[in-house]
Short mmCIF file of C-alpha atoms in Angstrom, two decimals:
data_model
loop_
_atom_site.label_atom_id
_atom_site.label_comp_id
_atom_site.label_asym_id
_atom_site.label_seq_id
_atom_site.Cartn_x
_atom_site.Cartn_y
_atom_site.Cartn_z
CA MET A 1 0.05 -0.01 0.02
CA THR A 2 1.43 3.41 -1.00
CA LEU A 3 1.78 6.41 1.22
CA GLY A 4 -0.92 8.23 -0.55
CA SER A 5 -3.53 5.38 -0.26
CA THR A 6 -2.58 4.85 3.32
CA LEU A 7 -3.00 8.55 4.15
CA LEU A 8 -6.37 8.71 2.31
CA GLY A 9 -7.65 5.83 4.35
CA LEU A 10 -6.41 7.38 7.59
CA MET A 11 -8.14 10.67 6.62
CA VAL A 12 -11.48 8.95 5.86
CA GLN A 13 -11.53 6.41 8.65
CA VAL A 14 -10.00 8.28 11.46
CA MET A 15 -9.44 11.99 10.75
CA LEU A 16 -12.86 12.53 9.24
CA PRO A 17 -15.09 11.22 12.10
CA LEU A 18 -12.79 12.69 14.92
CA SER A 19 -12.83 16.13 13.06
CA LEU A 20 -16.72 16.07 12.82
CA LEU A 21 -17.02 15.27 16.47
CA VAL A 22 -14.65 17.97 17.56
CA ALA A 23 -16.48 20.40 15.05
CA ALA A 24 -19.87 19.41 16.38
CA GLY A 25 -18.60 20.04 20.03
CA GLY A 26 -17.19 23.45 18.94
CA TRP A 27 -20.37 24.38 17.25
CA TRP A 28 -22.50 23.37 20.14
CA ALA A 29 -20.38 25.31 22.58
CA THR A 30 -20.53 28.44 20.27
CA ARG A 31 -24.32 28.10 20.11
CA MET A 32 -24.52 27.79 23.90
CA GLY A 33 -21.99 30.45 24.58
CA GLU A 34 -19.03 30.20 26.86
CA GLY A 35 -21.11 30.74 30.08
CA HIS A 36 -22.42 28.52 32.72
CA ASP A 37 -24.50 26.19 30.69
CA ALA A 38 -21.64 25.06 28.45
CA GLY A 39 -19.40 24.53 31.32
CA VAL A 40 -22.16 22.42 33.11
CA LEU A 41 -22.65 20.27 30.13
CA ARG A 42 -18.97 19.78 29.54
CA ALA A 43 -18.47 18.70 33.13
CA GLN A 44 -21.52 16.20 33.09
CA LEU A 45 -20.21 14.62 29.87
CA ASN A 46 -16.71 14.31 31.33
CA ARG A 47 -18.26 12.61 34.45
CA LEU A 48 -20.26 10.23 32.12
CA VAL A 49 -17.04 9.21 30.42
CA LEU A 50 -15.12 8.88 33.74
CA TYR A 51 -17.69 6.83 35.56
CA LEU A 52 -19.24 4.77 32.79
CA PHE A 53 -17.82 4.69 29.27
CA TYR A 54 -14.07 4.59 30.07
CA PRO A 55 -14.30 2.00 33.04
CA ALA A 56 -16.48 -0.16 30.72
CA ILE A 57 -13.71 -0.33 27.90
CA LEU A 58 -10.94 -0.68 30.42
CA PHE A 59 -12.65 -3.65 32.11
CA ALA A 60 -13.25 -5.36 28.66
CA VAL A 61 -9.63 -4.94 27.49
CA ALA A 62 -8.07 -5.84 30.73
CA ALA A 63 -10.19 -8.98 31.13
CA SER A 64 -9.23 -10.31 27.60
CA THR A 65 -5.62 -9.09 27.19
CA PRO A 66 -2.71 -11.11 28.62
CA ILE A 67 0.03 -9.02 30.00
CA SER A 68 3.23 -9.51 28.15
CA PHE A 69 6.82 -7.84 28.14
CA GLU A 70 6.02 -6.73 24.48
CA LEU A 71 2.93 -5.05 25.75
CA LEU A 72 4.73 -3.28 28.54
CA THR A 73 7.37 -1.78 26.24
CA VAL A 74 4.63 0.66 25.16
CA PRO A 75 4.34 2.51 28.53
CA LEU A 76 8.05 2.23 28.82
CA LEU A 77 8.88 3.92 25.62
CA VAL A 78 6.10 6.47 25.92
CA GLY A 79 7.34 7.22 29.46
CA ILE A 80 10.76 7.98 28.15
CA GLY A 81 9.33 10.22 25.34
CA THR A 82 7.16 12.00 28.00
CA LEU A 83 10.08 12.68 30.34
CA ALA A 84 12.25 13.87 27.40
CA ASN A 85 9.57 16.28 26.37
CA GLY A 86 9.24 17.54 29.97
CA ALA A 87 13.08 17.96 30.23
CA LEU A 88 13.23 19.95 27.02
CA LEU A 89 10.13 22.20 27.88
CA TYR A 90 11.66 22.87 31.35
CA VAL A 91 14.97 24.22 29.67
CA LEU A 92 13.04 26.15 27.07
CA LEU A 93 10.52 27.74 29.32
CA TRP A 94 12.63 28.40 32.54
CA LYS A 95 16.20 28.83 31.01
CA THR A 96 15.62 30.51 27.63
CA ARG A 97 14.14 33.72 26.34
CA LEU A 98 10.99 31.73 25.28
CA GLY A 99 9.79 31.71 28.79
CA ALA A 100 10.89 35.19 29.73
CA GLY A 101 7.99 37.26 30.98
CA LEU A 102 5.77 34.28 31.45
CA HIS A 103 4.33 33.53 34.93
CA ASP A 104 5.25 30.15 36.32
CA THR A 105 1.58 29.10 36.22
CA THR A 106 1.75 29.39 32.54
CA ARG A 107 5.09 27.63 32.26
CA ALA A 108 3.81 24.83 34.29
CA SER A 109 0.59 24.50 32.06
CA LEU A 110 2.59 24.39 28.85
CA MET A 111 5.07 22.00 30.31
CA LEU A 112 2.26 19.59 31.50
CA GLY A 113 0.45 19.95 28.04
CA GLY A 114 3.61 19.29 26.18
CA MET A 115 4.36 16.06 28.04
CA PHE A 116 1.20 14.09 28.09
CA GLY A 117 -0.64 13.15 25.06
CA ASN A 118 -4.33 12.28 24.18
CA THR A 119 -3.22 8.60 23.97
CA PHE A 120 -6.55 6.93 24.25
CA ASN A 121 -9.06 9.14 22.65
CA VAL A 122 -6.93 10.14 19.54
CA GLY A 123 -4.39 7.37 19.93
CA ALA A 124 -6.74 4.37 19.87
CA PRO A 125 -8.44 5.00 16.55
CA VAL A 126 -4.99 5.62 14.93
CA LEU A 127 -3.64 2.56 16.44
CA GLU A 128 -6.62 0.38 15.20
CA PHE A 129 -6.25 1.81 11.79
CA PHE A 130 -2.52 1.00 11.57
CA PHE A 131 -2.64 -2.34 13.49
CA GLY A 132 -6.11 -3.58 13.38
CA ALA A 133 -8.85 -4.55 15.86
CA GLY A 134 -7.46 -4.97 19.27
CA ALA A 135 -4.75 -2.45 19.06
CA MET A 136 -6.55 -0.23 21.49
CA ARG A 137 -4.96 -2.34 24.23
CA TYR A 138 -1.71 -0.42 23.63
CA ALA A 139 -3.49 2.73 24.46
CA ILE A 140 -5.12 1.47 27.51
CA PHE A 141 -2.00 -0.23 29.05
CA ASN A 142 -0.19 2.91 28.36
CA ASP A 143 -2.83 4.96 30.25
CA MET A 144 -2.81 2.52 33.23
CA PHE A 145 0.90 1.89 33.60
CA MET A 146 2.43 5.34 32.42
CA THR A 147 0.09 8.23 31.99
CA MET A 148 -1.95 7.85 35.23
CA PRO A 149 0.91 7.24 37.62
CA VAL A 150 3.26 9.84 36.07
CA VAL A 151 0.49 12.42 35.94
CA TRP A 152 -0.57 12.01 39.44
CA THR A 153 2.98 12.17 40.85
CA LEU A 154 5.35 14.01 38.63
CA GLY A 155 2.43 15.94 36.89
CA VAL A 156 1.03 17.12 40.29
CA TRP A 157 4.55 18.18 41.45
CA ILE A 158 5.05 20.33 38.34
CA ALA A 159 1.54 21.97 38.92
CA THR A 160 1.92 22.56 42.65
CA ARG A 161 5.69 23.17 42.93
CA LEU A 162 6.87 24.72 39.67
CA GLY A 163 3.52 26.35 38.74
CA SER A 164 1.42 27.55 41.65
CA HIS A 165 4.10 27.11 44.32
CA ALA A 166 1.52 25.79 46.79
CA ASP A 167 2.96 25.90 50.16
CA GLY A 168 -0.05 24.54 52.00
CA GLU A 169 -1.14 20.86 52.47
CA ARG A 170 -0.09 18.60 49.56
CA PRO A 171 -2.80 17.13 47.65
CA ASP A 172 -3.81 13.57 48.72
CA VAL A 173 -2.71 12.04 45.34
CA LEU A 174 -3.10 8.42 46.52
CA ARG A 175 -6.63 8.81 47.70
CA THR A 176 -7.59 10.71 44.46
CA VAL A 177 -6.17 7.84 42.41
CA LEU A 178 -7.78 5.15 44.35
CA MET A 179 -11.19 6.95 44.06
CA MET A 180 -11.10 6.87 40.30
CA PRO A 181 -13.43 4.15 38.75
CA PRO A 182 -11.04 3.50 35.74
CA ILE A 183 -8.48 2.09 38.16
CA TRP A 184 -11.03 -0.38 39.75
CA ALA A 185 -12.42 -1.27 36.40
CA PHE A 186 -9.03 -2.10 35.03
CA ALA A 187 -8.09 -4.06 38.19
CA LEU A 188 -11.40 -6.01 38.19
CA GLY A 189 -10.74 -6.83 34.47
CA LEU A 190 -7.33 -8.35 35.26
CA GLY A 191 -8.64 -10.10 38.35
CA ALA A 192 -11.33 -11.68 36.17
CA GLN A 193 -8.88 -12.74 33.50
CA TYR A 194 -6.21 -14.25 35.79
CA SER A 195 -8.78 -15.91 38.19
CA GLY A 196 -10.37 -17.64 35.18
CA LEU A 197 -13.66 -15.91 35.99
CA ALA A 198 -13.74 -13.78 32.84
CA TYR A 199 -17.21 -14.18 31.10
CA PRO A 200 -17.03 -13.46 27.44
CA PRO A 201 -20.72 -12.09 27.08
CA LEU A 202 -20.02 -9.76 29.97
CA ILE A 203 -16.77 -8.62 28.33
CA GLU A 204 -18.58 -7.90 25.21
CA ALA A 205 -21.42 -6.04 26.85
CA ALA A 206 -18.74 -3.80 28.51
CA ARG A 207 -17.02 -3.35 25.30
CA PHE A 208 -20.28 -2.25 23.84
CA ILE A 209 -20.80 0.37 26.43
CA GLY A 210 -17.20 1.59 26.25
CA GLN A 211 -17.53 2.24 22.59
CA ALA A 212 -19.13 5.63 23.43
CA ALA A 213 -16.12 6.85 25.34
CA ILE A 214 -14.16 8.20 22.32
CA PRO A 215 -17.07 9.96 20.46
CA VAL A 216 -18.36 11.64 23.63
CA ILE A 217 -14.87 12.90 24.73
CA MET A 218 -14.01 14.07 21.26
CA PHE A 219 -17.39 16.17 21.25
CA VAL A 220 -16.17 17.55 24.64
CA LEU A 221 -12.76 18.34 23.15
CA GLY A 222 -14.56 20.52 20.65
CA MET A 223 -16.31 22.22 23.40
CA THR A 224 -13.05 22.74 25.35
CA ILE A 225 -11.07 24.38 22.52
CA PRO A 226 -11.40 28.11 22.85
CA TRP A 227 -12.27 28.71 19.12
CA ARG A 228 -12.81 32.45 19.36
CA ARG A 229 -9.49 32.94 21.11
CA LEU A 230 -7.35 30.50 19.21
CA VAL A 231 -4.67 33.06 18.53
CA PRO A 232 -1.15 31.82 17.74
CA ARG A 233 1.34 32.39 20.66
CA THR A 234 5.01 31.58 20.25
CA GLU A 235 5.27 29.68 23.54
CA VAL A 236 2.06 27.61 22.82
CA LEU A 237 3.17 26.72 19.20
CA VAL A 238 6.63 25.68 20.41
CA ALA A 239 5.05 23.54 23.22
CA ALA A 240 2.69 21.89 20.59
CA SER A 241 5.75 21.21 18.27
CA VAL A 242 7.60 19.64 20.99
CA LYS A 243 4.53 17.49 21.92
CA LEU A 244 3.86 16.36 18.42
CA LEU A 245 7.38 15.69 17.09
CA VAL A 246 10.18 15.44 19.55
CA ALA A 247 9.00 12.34 21.58
CA PRO A 248 8.18 10.19 18.48
CA LEU A 249 11.34 11.19 16.63
CA LEU A 250 13.46 10.33 19.84
CA ILE A 251 11.62 7.10 20.46
CA TRP A 252 12.00 6.16 16.84
CA ALA A 253 15.81 6.70 17.13
CA ILE A 254 15.79 4.40 20.33
CA VAL A 255 13.67 1.80 18.62
CA LEU A 256 16.12 1.65 15.62
CA LEU A 257 19.05 1.30 17.93
CA TRP A 258 17.18 -1.39 19.87
CA SER A 259 16.25 -3.39 16.77
CA ASP A 260 16.39 -3.51 12.94
CA ALA A 261 12.93 -4.84 12.76
CA PRO A 262 10.62 -2.85 15.13
CA THR A 263 7.82 -4.76 16.62
CA GLU A 264 4.10 -3.85 16.41
CA ALA A 265 4.34 -2.63 20.00
CA GLN A 266 7.39 -0.69 19.46
CA ARG A 267 5.65 1.08 16.39
CA ALA A 268 2.51 1.58 18.51
CA SER A 269 4.53 3.49 21.08
CA LEU A 270 5.53 5.94 18.21
CA VAL A 271 1.80 6.56 17.53
CA GLU A 272 1.13 7.16 21.32
CA CYS A 273 4.06 9.61 21.51
CA ALA A 274 2.84 11.70 18.45
CA THR A 275 -0.71 12.35 19.89
CA PRO A 276 -1.76 15.94 20.70
CA THR A 277 -2.09 17.29 24.22
CA PHE A 278 -4.38 15.45 26.59
CA MET A 279 -7.51 17.03 27.98
CA THR A 280 -6.75 16.18 31.47
CA SER A 281 -4.08 18.99 31.31
CA LEU A 282 -6.97 21.55 31.49
CA LEU A 283 -8.56 19.72 34.54
CA LEU A 284 -5.04 19.83 36.24
CA ALA A 285 -4.76 23.52 35.51
CA GLU A 286 -8.14 24.30 36.88
CA ARG A 287 -7.68 21.96 39.96
CA PHE A 288 -4.27 23.32 40.87
CA LYS A 289 -4.76 26.89 39.95
CA ILE A 290 -2.26 27.14 37.07
CA ASP A 291 -2.90 28.82 33.71
CA ALA A 292 -6.02 27.23 32.29
CA ALA A 293 -6.27 29.52 29.40
CA ALA A 294 -2.84 28.53 28.21
CA SER A 295 -3.69 24.88 28.68
CA ALA A 296 -6.70 25.13 26.57
CA LEU A 297 -4.85 27.08 23.86
CA LEU A 298 -2.29 24.23 23.75
CA ILE A 299 -4.86 21.55 23.58
CA GLY A 300 -6.51 23.40 20.68
CA TRP A 301 -3.28 24.00 18.64
CA SER A 302 -1.80 20.66 19.26
CA THR A 303 -5.06 19.01 18.16
CA LEU A 304 -5.24 21.06 14.97
CA LEU A 305 -1.52 20.69 14.13
CA PHE A 306 -1.73 16.89 14.72
CA TRP A 307 -3.51 16.66 11.43
CA LEU A 308 -0.27 17.89 9.79
CA SER A 309 2.31 16.32 11.91
CA LEU A 310 0.83 12.91 11.76
CA PRO A 311 1.15 12.69 7.91
CA LEU A 312 4.69 14.10 8.27
CA LEU A 313 5.67 11.30 10.47
CA MET A 314 4.17 8.77 8.21
CA ALA A 315 6.03 10.18 5.38
CA LEU A 316 9.18 9.71 7.35
CA GLY A 317 8.24 6.00 7.82
CA LEU A 318 7.87 5.97 11.62
CA PHE A 319 4.53 3.79 11.47
CA GLY A 320 5.50 1.50 8.39
#
């Protein structure tokens, strides 16, 4: 299959539906305005995903996917790319003229957004396009074994220590994580699988419910992007470029040094590294009182530029 035909298939199968969902969310938010009603709807849809749709798909995948070393290379490699992005953004935002004049709350927001990608909601459809049905497992295991633990440790430290300089009581990170339904759903799925109690009809029922997670959250993403204030700012565009290009190129170099013939899991890690900024960065910004406006701008620009960076990485042969 040629690059042109692959790109056309990607555009129709993945980019088109995701773009329509984002556009629908943006149109809906514009019609409602940016006031209380839009914020309430966005919050309620986020809760619906967090408490029902996402846990359902996590349970289904965890209950039917054996853990292997190859599978765990995905969170390992994506974690390396995440930390590399963070180190580079720290230098750029705190040690160069790029960050001069920016408040620490803005620097921390851009650093967080430039580190962590939308590895499930955007990554899973792209993974399934390249690697077929079942490739969603790479995104889910990356979320559970890399994104969630690193966000709620290093990510919280960046927000509270580098950003807001919170001197008060430290947030109870462990309690927060343990209260999250996705954690329990994933643990129950693994328990069902390894205890031999996994019931295929129940797994398929959970998978059916979980299919709503990506469409709903992409609609919410459209509501989140500040379309009327989506002006290009140098520091935001630099952070978006770091997020979209640095980690995948770095991990590509590591993979090529590791093996002459990259495995599917290694190539899947490149897709995960290439995803745009995750929406949780805005929730972290609002919760820990750092620059939520900069976070929303970065989500918007990285999402838009992703449709250009992904074909570029494809042309370089990263996913082939």
